[in-house]
XYZ file of C-alpha atoms in Angstrom:
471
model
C 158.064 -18.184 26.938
C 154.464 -17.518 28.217
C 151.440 -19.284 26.543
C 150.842 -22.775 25.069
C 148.367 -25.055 24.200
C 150.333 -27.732 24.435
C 149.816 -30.686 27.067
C 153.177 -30.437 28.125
C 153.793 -34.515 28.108
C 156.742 -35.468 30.908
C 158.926 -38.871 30.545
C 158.405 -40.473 33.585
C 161.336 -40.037 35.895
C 162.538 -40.281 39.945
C 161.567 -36.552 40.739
C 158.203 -37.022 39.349
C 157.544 -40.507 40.627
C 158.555 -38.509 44.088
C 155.650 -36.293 44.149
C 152.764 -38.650 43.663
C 152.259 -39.357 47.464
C 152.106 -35.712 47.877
C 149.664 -34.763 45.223
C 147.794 -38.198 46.754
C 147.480 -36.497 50.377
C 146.351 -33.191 49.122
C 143.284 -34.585 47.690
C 140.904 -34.238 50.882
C 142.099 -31.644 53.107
C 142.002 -28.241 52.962
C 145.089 -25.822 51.349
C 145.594 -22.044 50.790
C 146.047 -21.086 47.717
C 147.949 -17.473 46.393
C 146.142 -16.545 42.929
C 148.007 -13.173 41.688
C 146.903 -10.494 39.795
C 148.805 -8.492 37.137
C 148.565 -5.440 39.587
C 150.733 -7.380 42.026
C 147.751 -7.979 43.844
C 147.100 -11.411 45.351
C 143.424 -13.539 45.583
C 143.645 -15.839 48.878
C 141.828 -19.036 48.582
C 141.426 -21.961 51.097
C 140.519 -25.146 48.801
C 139.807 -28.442 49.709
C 140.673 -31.016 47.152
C 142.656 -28.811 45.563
C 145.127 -31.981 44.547
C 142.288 -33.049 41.591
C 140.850 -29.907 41.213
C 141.599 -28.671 37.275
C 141.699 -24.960 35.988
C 138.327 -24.863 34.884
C 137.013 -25.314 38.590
C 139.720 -23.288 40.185
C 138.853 -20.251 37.732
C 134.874 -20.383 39.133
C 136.108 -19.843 42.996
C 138.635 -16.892 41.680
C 135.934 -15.638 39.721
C 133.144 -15.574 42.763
C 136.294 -14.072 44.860
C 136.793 -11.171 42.033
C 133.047 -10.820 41.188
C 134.188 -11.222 37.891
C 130.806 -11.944 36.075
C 130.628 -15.623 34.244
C 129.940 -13.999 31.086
C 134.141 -13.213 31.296
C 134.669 -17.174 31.634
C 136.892 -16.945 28.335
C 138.631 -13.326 28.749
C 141.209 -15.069 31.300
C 143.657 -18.023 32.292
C 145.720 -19.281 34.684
C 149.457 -19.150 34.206
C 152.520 -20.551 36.112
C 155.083 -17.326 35.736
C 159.016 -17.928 36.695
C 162.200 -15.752 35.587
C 163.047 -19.270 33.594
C 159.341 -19.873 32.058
C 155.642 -19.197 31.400
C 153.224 -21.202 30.633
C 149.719 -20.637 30.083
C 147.152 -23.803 31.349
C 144.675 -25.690 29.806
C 141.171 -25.423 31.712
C 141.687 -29.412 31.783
C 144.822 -29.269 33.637
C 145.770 -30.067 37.552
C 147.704 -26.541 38.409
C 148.588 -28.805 41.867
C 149.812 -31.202 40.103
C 151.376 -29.650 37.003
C 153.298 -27.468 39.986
C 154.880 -30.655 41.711
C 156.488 -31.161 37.728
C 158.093 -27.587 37.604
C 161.424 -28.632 37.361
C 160.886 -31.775 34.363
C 159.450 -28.550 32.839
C 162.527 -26.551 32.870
C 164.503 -29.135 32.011
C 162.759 -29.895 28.910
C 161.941 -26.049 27.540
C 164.436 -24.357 29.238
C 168.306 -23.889 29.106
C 168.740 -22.984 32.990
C 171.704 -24.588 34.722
C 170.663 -27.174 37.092
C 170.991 -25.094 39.804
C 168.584 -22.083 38.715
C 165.745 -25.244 38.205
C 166.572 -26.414 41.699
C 165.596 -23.376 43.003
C 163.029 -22.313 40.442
C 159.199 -21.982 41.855
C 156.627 -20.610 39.742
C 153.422 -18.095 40.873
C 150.015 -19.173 39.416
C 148.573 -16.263 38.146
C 144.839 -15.560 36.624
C 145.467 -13.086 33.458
C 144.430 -13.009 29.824
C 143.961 -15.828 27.849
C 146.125 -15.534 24.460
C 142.705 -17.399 22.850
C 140.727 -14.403 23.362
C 139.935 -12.218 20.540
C 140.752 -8.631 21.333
C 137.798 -7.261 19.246
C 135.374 -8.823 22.363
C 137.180 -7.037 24.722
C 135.725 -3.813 23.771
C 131.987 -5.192 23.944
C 132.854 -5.986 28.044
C 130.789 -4.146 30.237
C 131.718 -5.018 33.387
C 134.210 -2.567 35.332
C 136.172 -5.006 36.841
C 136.917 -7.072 33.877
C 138.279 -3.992 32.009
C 140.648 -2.923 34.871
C 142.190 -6.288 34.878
C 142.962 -6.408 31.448
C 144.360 -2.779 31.480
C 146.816 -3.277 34.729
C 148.211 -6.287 32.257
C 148.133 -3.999 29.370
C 149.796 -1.182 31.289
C 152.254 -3.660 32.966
C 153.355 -5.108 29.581
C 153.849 -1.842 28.323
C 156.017 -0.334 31.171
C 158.025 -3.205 31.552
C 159.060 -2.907 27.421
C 156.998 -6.094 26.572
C 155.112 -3.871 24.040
C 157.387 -2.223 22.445
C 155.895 1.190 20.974
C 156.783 4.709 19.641
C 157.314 7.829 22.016
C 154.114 9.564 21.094
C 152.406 6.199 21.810
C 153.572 5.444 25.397
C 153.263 9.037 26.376
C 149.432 8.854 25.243
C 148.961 6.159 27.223
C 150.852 7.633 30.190
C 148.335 10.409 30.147
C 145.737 7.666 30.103
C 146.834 5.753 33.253
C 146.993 9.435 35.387
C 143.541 9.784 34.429
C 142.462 6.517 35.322
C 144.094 6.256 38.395
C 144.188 9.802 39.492
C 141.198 11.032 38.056
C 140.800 13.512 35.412
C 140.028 16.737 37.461
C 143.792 17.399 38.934
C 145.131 21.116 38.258
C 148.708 21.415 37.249
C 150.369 21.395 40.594
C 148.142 18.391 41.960
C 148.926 16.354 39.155
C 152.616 17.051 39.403
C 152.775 16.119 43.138
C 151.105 13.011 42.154
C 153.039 11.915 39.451
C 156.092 12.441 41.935
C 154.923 10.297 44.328
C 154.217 7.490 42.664
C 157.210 7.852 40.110
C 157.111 8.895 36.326
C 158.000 4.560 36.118
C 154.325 4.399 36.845
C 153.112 5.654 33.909
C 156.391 5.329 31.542
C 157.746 2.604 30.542
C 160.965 2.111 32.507
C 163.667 2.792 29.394
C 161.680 6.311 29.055
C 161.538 7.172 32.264
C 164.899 6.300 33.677
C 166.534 7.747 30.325
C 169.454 5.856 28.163
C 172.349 6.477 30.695
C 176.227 6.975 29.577
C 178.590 9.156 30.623
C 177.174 12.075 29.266
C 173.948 11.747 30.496
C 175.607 10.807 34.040
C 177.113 14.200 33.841
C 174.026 16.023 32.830
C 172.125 14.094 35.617
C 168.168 13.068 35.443
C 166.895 15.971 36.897
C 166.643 17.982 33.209
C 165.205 15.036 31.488
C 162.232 13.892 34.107
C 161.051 17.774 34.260
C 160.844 17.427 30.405
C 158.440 14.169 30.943
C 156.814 15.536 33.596
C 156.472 18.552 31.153
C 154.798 16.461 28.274
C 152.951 13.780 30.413
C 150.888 16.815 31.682
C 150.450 18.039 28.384
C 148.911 14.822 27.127
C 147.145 14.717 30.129
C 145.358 17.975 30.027
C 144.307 16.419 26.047
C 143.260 12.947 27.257
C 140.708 14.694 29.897
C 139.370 17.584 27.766
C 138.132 14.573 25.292
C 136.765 12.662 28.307
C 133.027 12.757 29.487
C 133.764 15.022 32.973
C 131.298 14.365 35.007
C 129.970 10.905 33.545
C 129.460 7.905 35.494
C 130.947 5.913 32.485
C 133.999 7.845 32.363
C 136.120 5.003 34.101
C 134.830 2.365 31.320
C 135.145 4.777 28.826
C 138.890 5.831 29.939
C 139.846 1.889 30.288
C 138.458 1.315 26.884
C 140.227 4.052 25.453
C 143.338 2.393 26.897
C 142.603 -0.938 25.822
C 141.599 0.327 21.928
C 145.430 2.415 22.017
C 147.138 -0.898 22.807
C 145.303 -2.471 20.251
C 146.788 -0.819 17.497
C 150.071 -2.526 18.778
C 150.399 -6.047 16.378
C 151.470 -8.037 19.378
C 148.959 -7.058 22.070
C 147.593 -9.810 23.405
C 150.642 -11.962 22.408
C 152.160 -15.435 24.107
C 156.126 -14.243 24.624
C 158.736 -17.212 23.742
C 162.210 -16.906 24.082
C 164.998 -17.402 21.482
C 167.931 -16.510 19.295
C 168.957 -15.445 16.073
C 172.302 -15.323 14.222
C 173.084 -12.112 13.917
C 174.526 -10.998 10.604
C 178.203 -11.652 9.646
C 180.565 -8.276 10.169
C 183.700 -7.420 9.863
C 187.017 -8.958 7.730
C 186.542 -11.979 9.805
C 182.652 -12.126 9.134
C 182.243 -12.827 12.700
C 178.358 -12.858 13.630
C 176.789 -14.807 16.641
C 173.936 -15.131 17.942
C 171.073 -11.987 19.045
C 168.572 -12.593 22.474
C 165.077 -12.035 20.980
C 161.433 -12.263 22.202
C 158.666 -14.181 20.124
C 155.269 -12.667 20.139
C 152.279 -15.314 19.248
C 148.359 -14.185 18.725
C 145.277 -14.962 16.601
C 146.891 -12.429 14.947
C 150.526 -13.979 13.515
C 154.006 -13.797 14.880
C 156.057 -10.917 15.655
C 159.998 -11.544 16.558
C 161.248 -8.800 18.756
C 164.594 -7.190 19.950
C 164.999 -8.098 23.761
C 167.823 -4.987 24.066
C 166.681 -2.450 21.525
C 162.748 -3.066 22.102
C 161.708 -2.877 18.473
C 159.844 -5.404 15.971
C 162.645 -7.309 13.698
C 160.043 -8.859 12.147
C 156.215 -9.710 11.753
C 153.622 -11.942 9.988
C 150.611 -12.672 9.521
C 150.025 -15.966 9.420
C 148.985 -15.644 5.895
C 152.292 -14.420 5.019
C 154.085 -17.052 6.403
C 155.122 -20.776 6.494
C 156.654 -22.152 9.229
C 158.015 -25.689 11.176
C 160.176 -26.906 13.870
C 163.343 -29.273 13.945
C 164.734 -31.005 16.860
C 168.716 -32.082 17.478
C 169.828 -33.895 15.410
C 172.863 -34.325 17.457
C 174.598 -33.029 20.600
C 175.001 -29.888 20.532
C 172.343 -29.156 17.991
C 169.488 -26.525 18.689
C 165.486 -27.112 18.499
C 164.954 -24.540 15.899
C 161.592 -22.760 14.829
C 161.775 -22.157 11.303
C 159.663 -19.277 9.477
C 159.247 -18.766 5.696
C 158.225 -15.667 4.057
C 158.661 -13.217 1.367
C 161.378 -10.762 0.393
C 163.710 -9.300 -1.568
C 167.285 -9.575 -2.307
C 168.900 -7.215 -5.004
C 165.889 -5.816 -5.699
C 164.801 -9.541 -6.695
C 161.746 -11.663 -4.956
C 163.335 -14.513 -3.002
C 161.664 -16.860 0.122
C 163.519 -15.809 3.404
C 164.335 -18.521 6.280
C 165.004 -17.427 9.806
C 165.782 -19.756 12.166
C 165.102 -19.009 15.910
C 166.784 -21.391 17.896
C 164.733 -22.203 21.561
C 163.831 -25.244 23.385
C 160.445 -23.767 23.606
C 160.456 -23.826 19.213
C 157.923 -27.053 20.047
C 155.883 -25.010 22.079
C 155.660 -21.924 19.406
C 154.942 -24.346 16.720
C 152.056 -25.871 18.495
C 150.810 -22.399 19.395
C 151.419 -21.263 15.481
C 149.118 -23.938 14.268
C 146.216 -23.707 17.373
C 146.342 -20.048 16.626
C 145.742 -20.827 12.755
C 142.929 -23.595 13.042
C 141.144 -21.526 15.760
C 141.238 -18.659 12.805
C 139.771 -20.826 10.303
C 136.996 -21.953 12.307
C 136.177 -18.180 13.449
C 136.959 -17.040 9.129
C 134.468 -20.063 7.865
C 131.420 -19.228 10.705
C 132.258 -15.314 9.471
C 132.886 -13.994 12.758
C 136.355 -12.147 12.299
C 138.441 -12.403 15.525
C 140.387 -9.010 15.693
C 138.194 -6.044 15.002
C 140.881 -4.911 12.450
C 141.515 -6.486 8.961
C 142.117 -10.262 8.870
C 143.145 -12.519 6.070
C 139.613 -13.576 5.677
C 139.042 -9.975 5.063
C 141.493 -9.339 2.525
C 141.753 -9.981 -1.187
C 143.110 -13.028 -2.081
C 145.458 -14.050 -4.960
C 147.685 -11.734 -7.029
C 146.036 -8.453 -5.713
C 146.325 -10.105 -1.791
C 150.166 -10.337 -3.337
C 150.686 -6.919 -4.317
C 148.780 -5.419 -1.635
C 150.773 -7.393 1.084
C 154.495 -6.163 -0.804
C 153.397 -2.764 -0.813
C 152.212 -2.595 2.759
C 155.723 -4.392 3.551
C 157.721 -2.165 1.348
C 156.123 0.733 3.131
C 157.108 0.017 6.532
C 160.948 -0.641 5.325
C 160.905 2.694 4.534
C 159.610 3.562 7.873
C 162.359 2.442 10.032
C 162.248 4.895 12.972
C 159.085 3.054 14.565
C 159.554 0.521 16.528
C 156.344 -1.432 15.409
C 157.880 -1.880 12.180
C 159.761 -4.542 11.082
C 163.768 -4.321 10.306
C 164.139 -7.394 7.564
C 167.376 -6.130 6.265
C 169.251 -6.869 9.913
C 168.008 -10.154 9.641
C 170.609 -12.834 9.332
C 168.134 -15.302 6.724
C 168.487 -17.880 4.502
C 167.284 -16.917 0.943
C 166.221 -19.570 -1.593
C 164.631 -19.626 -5.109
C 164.309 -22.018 -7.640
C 165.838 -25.176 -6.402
C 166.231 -24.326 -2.930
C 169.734 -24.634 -2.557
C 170.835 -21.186 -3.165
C 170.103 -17.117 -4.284
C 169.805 -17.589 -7.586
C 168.854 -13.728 -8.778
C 168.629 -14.059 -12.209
C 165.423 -16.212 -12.468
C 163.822 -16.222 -9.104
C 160.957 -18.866 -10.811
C 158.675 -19.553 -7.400
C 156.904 -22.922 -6.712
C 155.854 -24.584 -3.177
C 156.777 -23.893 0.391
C 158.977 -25.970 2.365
C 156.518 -26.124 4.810
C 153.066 -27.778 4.312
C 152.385 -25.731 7.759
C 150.376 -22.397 6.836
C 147.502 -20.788 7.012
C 144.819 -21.278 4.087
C 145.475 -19.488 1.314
C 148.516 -18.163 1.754
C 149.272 -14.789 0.466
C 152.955 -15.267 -1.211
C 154.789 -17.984 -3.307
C 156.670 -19.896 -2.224
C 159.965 -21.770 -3.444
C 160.771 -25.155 -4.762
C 161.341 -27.611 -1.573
C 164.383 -29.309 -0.694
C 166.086 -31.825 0.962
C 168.278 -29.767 3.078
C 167.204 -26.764 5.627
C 171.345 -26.151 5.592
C 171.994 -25.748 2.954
C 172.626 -22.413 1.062
């Protein structure tokens, strides 16, 4: 999970209670301090008082250290990172102290055996703040800003967090080697250099290292990298006879141009949760279980994603949806982030439920509704927040309605990009009329579930009930 507004309230108990006299003696004298980078790159800072010192004045010494201008206050946060969780920090919170309660952390949003918590530390690191609106990032006009946010950009893309198409991650390929190699490399230069620092450093890992098997085992690497290397050079040669040769804003302008390709992706800029989702029943014995996937949340809605198969299963705006959370009700039981939108079943309109069970569904729910007020705020002063079209932007009531089915229709029939979503391998719950089950004949539509959504919603919704289970 990575990014929350949340306060992250503990229950007092013995390992807490244990740290105080620690966070007590670090008050007064001085402590180095690791701040990393999304380059892998590391700011070294010797604090004093860095026991009572909150975000807010721990980002001003990071930002003298970067010369990272204070206009760029908002463009970046600090997050604790860990394989088991990530969360993103309030400019009101202690990171000192909020470090020395790691492991009640874990224990209350994660599922990690006791052991993995025990030995669990987390890295602060100073990267982009999920609040930011990615429309302002293209007014920055300060170097050093820009390269930070593209070595996260570039590092979510090679690592598979943003999932996109071949012809997109090639493009964007070409535009790292002429950011960091410079756009004036022949043929043979540019080969040498891609070779040395690996085709993984411009290609996202599942591209560059190919699909594996048998038959590809046989047929060995080799034939496949020379094709990259073939096409990467291609793209390259096209990124740098649009650039300005020659300019002294050709680095902005490249980084930009980076930046504005990953914006076309739904989820850039997106807080990552992680869940599951019944998978759908196959087979005589209808056996199903449960699928590992990824939860994307932005200003811009949520977007449930396919941890093996790197594709979109499903996303929303949050006009389009509804959406709560439910805790155990007894052992054994899952928290569970429900979401509520439109669809189709037999060719009739029905409301869909997918449940994504997580200990982090608090978390995403908080997020959800932050993310929607901080929209409504930004739609009412008539600012926009995305640069693109946003649901204060769009027509509202039945022509919103059609508009929205026909863009959704569209990219179900669009299923070999991975941006698109794949409702019809959903496992969902679908409910009209009463609620209680797919009734196809008269699919009459009246209120959500939820009382959670954005304001106005863009679909009807169906008659509540008393029961999420049933159906």
């Amino acid at each position: 999970m990575e990014g929350d507004d949340g306060d992250f309230p503990l229950e007092p108990s013995e390992h807490s209670h244990s740290q105080r006299g620690s966070v007590a003696s670090s008050v007064t004298r001085a402590q180095d301090l690791l701040v990393y980078l999304a380059s892998d790159s590391a700011v070294h800072l010797t604090l004093e008082g860095l026991g009572c010192m909150n975000a807010q004045e721990l980002g001003r010494n990071v930002r003298e250290a970067l010369n990272i201008p204070n206009s760029a206050v908002d463009v970046f946060a600090f997050w604790f990172c860990s394989p088991l969780l990530d969360l993103q920090l309030k400019p009101k919170h202690l990171p000192y102290k909020l470090c020395r309660q790691w492991q009640d952390l874990l224990y209350r949003f994660t599922e990690a055996p006791a052991e993995d918590i025990s030995q669990d530390e987390p890295c602060l690191l100073y990267k982009r703040n999920v609040f930011y609106p990615r429309a302002k990032e293209l007014q920055i006009e300060d170097e050093g800003v820009l390269r930070l946010l593209y070595d996260e950009a570039k590092m979510n893309i090679l690592e598979g967090r943003y999932p996109c198409d071949p012809e997109h991650w090639l493009t964007l390929g070409a535009l790292s080697c002429a950011v960091e190699l410079g756009t004036g490399l022949d043929d043979q230069a540019l080969t040498a250099a891609i070779r040395e620092k690996k085709l993984s450093s411009f290609l996202p890992a599942h591209a560059a290292l190919g699909g594996g098997g048998f038959l590809s085992t046989l047929r060995g690497r080799g034939g496949r990298n020379a094709e990259m290397e073939h096409n990467l050079i291609k793209e390259y040669r096209s990124v740098c006879s649009s650039a300005a040769t020659g300019s002294s804003q050709e680095p902005i302008a490249l980084l930009r141009q980076y930046l504005r390709s990953c914006h076309t992706l739904p989820y850039y800029g997106c807080a990552f949760f992680m869940g599951e989702i019944d998978k759908p029943a196959q087979g005589l014995l209808h056996r199903g279980g449960r699928k590992s996937v990824s939860v994307g949340i932005s200003l811009e809605g949520v977007y449930v994603m396919d941890v093996k198969e790197k594709h979109i299963l499903l996303g929303l705006k949050f006009s389009e949806l509804s959406w709560d959370h439910s805790y155990p009700e007894t052992e054994g039981d899952s928290h569970i982030l429900w979401l509520e939108f439109d669809g189709e079943e037999d060719g009739m309109p029905v409301n869909k439920l997918l449940k994504i069970y997580s200990k982090q569904a608090e978390l995403m729910s908080g997020l959800i509704e932050f993310c929607v007020e901080l929209r409504s705020v930004g739609e009412s002063a008539a600012t926009g927040t995305d640069g693109e079209v946003t649901p204060s932007q769009e027509p509202t009531g039945r022509e919103a309605n059609e508009k929205t089915r026909e863009r959704r229709q569209g990219k179900l029939r669009r299923q070999s990009s991975v941006v698109c979503s794949r409702v019809h391998s959903l496992n969902t719950i679908n409910y009209v009329d009463d609620g209680k089950e797919i009734k196809r004949l008269k699919p009459k539509r009246a209120a959500s579930f939820f009382t959670r959504q954005a304001q106005p919603p863009t679909y009807s919704a169906v008659q509540g009930t008393e029961s999420l289970e049933q159906g």
